[in-house]
PDB file of C-alpha atoms in Angstrom:
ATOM      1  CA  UNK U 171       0.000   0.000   0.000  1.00 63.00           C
ATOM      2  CA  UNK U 172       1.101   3.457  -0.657  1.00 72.00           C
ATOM      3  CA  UNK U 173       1.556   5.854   2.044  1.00 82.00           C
ATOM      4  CA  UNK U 174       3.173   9.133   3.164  1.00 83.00           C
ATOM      5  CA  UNK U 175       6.501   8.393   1.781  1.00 87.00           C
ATOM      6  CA  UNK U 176       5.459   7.261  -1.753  1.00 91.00           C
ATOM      7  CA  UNK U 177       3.977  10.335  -2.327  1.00 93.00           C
ATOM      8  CA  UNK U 178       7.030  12.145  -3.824  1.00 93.00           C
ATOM      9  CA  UNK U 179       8.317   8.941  -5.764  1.00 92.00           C
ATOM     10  CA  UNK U 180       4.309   8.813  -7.374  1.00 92.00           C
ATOM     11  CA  UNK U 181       4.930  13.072  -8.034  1.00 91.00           C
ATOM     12  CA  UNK U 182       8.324  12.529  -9.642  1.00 89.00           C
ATOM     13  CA  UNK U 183       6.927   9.992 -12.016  1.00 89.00           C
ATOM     14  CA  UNK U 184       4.231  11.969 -12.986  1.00 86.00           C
ATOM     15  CA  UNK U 185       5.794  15.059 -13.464  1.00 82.00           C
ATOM     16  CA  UNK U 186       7.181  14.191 -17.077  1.00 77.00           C
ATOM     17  CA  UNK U 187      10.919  16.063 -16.797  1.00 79.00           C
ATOM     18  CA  UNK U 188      13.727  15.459 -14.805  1.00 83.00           C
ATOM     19  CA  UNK U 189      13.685  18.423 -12.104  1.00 82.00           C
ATOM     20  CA  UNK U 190      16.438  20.409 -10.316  1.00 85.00           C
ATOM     21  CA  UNK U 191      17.012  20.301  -6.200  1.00 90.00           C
ATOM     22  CA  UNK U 192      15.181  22.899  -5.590  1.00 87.00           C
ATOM     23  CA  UNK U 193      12.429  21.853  -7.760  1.00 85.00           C
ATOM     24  CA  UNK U 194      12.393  18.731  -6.276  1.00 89.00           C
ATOM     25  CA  UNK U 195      12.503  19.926  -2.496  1.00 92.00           C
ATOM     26  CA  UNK U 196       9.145  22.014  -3.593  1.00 91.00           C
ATOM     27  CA  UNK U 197       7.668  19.594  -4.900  1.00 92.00           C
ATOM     28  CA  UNK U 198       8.744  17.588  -1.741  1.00 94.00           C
ATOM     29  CA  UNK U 199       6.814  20.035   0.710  1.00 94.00           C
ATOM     30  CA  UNK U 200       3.892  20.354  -1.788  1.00 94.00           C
ATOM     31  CA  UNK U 201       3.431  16.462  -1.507  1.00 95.00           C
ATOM     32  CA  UNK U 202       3.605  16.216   2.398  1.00 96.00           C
ATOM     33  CA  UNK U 203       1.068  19.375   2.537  1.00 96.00           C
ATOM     34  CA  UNK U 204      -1.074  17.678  -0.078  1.00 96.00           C
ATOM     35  CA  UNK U 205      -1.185  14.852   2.151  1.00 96.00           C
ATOM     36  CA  UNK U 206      -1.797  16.508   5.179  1.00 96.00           C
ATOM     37  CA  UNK U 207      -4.924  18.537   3.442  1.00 96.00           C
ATOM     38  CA  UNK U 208      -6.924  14.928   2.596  1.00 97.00           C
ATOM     39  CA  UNK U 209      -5.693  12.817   5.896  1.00 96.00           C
ATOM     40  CA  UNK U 210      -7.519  16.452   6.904  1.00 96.00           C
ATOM     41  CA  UNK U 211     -10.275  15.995   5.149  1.00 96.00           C
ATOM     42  CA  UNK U 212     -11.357  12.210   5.659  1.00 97.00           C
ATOM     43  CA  UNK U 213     -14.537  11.331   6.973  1.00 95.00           C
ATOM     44  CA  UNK U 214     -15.196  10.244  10.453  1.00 95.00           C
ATOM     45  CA  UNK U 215     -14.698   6.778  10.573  1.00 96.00           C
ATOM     46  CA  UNK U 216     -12.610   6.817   7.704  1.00 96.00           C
ATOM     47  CA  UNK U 217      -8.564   6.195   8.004  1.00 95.00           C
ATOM     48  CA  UNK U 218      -6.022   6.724   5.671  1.00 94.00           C
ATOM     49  CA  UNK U 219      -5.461   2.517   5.570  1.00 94.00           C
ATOM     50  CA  UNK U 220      -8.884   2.450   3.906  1.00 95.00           C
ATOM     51  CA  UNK U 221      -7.784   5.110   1.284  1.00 94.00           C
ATOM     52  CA  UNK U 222      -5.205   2.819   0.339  1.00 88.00           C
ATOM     53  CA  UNK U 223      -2.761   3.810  -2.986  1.00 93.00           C
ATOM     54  CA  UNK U 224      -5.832   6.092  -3.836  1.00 95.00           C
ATOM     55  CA  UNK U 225      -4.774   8.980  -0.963  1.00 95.00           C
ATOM     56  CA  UNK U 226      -1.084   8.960  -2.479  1.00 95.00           C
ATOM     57  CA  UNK U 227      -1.716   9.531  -5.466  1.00 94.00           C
ATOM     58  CA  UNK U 228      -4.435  12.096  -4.862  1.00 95.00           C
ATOM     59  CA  UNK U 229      -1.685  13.998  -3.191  1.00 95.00           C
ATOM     60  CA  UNK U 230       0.682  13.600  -5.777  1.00 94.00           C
ATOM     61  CA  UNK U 231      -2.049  15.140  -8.769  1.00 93.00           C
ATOM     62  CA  UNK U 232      -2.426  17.581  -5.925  1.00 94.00           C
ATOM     63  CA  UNK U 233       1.217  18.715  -5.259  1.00 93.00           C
ATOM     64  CA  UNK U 234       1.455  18.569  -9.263  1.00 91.00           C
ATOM     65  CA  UNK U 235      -1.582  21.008  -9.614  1.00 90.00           C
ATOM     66  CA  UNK U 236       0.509  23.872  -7.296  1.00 88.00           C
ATOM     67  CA  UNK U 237       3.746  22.983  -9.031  1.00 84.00           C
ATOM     68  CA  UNK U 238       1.423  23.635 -12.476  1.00 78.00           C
ATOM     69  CA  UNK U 239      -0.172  26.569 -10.970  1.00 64.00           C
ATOM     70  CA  UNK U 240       2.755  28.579  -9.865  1.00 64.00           C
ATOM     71  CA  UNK U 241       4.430  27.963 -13.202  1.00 57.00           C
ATOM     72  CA  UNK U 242       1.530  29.727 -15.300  1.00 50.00           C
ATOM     73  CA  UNK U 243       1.725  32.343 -13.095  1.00 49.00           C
ATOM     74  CA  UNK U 244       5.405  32.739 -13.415  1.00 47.00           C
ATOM     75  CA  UNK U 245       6.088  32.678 -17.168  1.00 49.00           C
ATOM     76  CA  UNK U 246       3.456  34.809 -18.406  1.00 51.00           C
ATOM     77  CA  UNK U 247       2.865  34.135 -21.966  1.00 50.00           C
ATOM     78  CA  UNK U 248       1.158  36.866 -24.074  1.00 49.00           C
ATOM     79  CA  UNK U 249      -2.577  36.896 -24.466  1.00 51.00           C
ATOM     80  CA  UNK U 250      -2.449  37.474 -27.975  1.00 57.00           C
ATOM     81  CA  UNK U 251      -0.142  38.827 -30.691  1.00 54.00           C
ATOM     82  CA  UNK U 252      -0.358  39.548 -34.464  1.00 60.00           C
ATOM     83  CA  UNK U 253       2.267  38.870 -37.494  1.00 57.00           C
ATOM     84  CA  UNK U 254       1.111  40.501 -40.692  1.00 59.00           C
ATOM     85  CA  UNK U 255      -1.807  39.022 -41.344  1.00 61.00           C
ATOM     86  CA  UNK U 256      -1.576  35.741 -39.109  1.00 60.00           C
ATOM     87  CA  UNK U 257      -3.038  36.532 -35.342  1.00 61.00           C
ATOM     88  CA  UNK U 258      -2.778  34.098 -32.429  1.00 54.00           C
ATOM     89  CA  UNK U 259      -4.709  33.849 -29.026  1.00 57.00           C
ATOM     90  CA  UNK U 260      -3.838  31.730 -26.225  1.00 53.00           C
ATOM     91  CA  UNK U 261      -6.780  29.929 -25.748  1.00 53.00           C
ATOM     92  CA  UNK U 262      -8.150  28.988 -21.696  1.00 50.00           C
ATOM     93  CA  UNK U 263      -5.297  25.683 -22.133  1.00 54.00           C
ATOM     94  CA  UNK U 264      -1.781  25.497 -20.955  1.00 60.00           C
ATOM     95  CA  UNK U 265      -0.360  24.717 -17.254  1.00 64.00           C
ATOM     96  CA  UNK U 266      -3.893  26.399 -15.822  1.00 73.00           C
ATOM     97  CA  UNK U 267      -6.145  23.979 -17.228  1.00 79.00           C
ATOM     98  CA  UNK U 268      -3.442  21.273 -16.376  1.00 80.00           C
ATOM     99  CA  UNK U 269      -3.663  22.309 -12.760  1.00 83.00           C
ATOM    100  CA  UNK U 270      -7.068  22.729 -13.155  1.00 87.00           C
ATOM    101  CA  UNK U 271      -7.864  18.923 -14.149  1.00 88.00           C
ATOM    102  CA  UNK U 272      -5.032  17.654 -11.942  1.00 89.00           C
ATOM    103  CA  UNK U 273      -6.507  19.304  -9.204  1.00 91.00           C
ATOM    104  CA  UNK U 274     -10.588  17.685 -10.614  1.00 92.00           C
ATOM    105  CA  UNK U 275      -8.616  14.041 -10.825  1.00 93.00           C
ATOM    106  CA  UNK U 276      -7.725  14.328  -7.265  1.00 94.00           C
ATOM    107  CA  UNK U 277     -11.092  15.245  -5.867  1.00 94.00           C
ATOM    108  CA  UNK U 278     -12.945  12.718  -7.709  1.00 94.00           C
ATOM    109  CA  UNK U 279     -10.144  10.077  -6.441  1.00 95.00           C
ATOM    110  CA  UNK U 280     -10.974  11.242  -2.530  1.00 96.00           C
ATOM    111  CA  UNK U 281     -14.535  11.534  -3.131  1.00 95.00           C
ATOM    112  CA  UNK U 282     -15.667   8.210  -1.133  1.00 95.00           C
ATOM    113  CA  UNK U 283     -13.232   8.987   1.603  1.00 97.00           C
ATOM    114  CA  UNK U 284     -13.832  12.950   2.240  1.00 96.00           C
ATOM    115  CA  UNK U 285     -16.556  15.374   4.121  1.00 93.00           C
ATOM    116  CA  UNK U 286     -18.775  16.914   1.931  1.00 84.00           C
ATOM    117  CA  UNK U 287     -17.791  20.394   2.555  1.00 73.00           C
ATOM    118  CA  UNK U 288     -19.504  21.827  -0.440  1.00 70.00           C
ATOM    119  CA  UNK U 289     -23.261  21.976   0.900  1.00 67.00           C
ATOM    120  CA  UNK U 290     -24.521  24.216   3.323  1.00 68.00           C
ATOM    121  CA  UNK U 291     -27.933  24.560   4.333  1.00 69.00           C
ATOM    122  CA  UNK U 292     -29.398  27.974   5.442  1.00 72.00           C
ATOM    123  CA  UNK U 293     -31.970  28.824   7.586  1.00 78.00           C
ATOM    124  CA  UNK U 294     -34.462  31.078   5.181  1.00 78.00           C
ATOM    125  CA  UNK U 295     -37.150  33.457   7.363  1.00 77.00           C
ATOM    126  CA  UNK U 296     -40.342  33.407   5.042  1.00 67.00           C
TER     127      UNK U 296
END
């Protein structure tokens, strides 16, 4: 069974590029954070045994989707830009819409184990 310590190993193999030491020792918090934020989130009842591989590699795709994040963020790319009569838009893709659906794989991988945080019910005065 995965656990904790896998975590970075599952990351690594994901990422798709060889990365420096200081990439890596981000990446290495990001994972232990990730971790952290679902053993957080699990249901009462619920341990991280029963998650089984599922929880580390949520937290990988999770560590992944700050890593993507923070690089969109850092290497701005222009919105648009014309050449004689050829024009180009970035489109809504690149590194957001990776972390985006990283960060959709994840959830939908702790789903069974989690709270439901997203419903709240309000008292309404008629």
């Amino acid at each position: 069974m995965a656990g904790r310590e896998d975590v970075l190993d599952l990351a690594l193999a994901f990422a798709g590029r060889a990365l420096t030491e200081g990439e890596e020792a981000v990446l290495s918090l990001l994972c232990e954070t990730a971790w952290d934020r679902w053993a957080g989130q699990l249901r009462d009842g619920v341990t991280v045994e029963d998650c089984g591989q599922v929880m580390a590699v949520a937290a990988a795709w999770t560590a992944l989707s700050a890593v993507a994040g923070a690089l969109e963020q850092s290497q701005p790319v222009p919105v648009s830009f014309t050449a004689g009569d050829l024009r180009v838009d970035r489109g809504s893709g690149g590194m957001d819409a990776c972390a985006r659906s990283l960060d959709r794989q994840a959830e939908a991988l702790m789903a069974p184990f989690v709270r439901d945080e997203a419903f709240a019910f309000w008292e309404v005065e008629g």
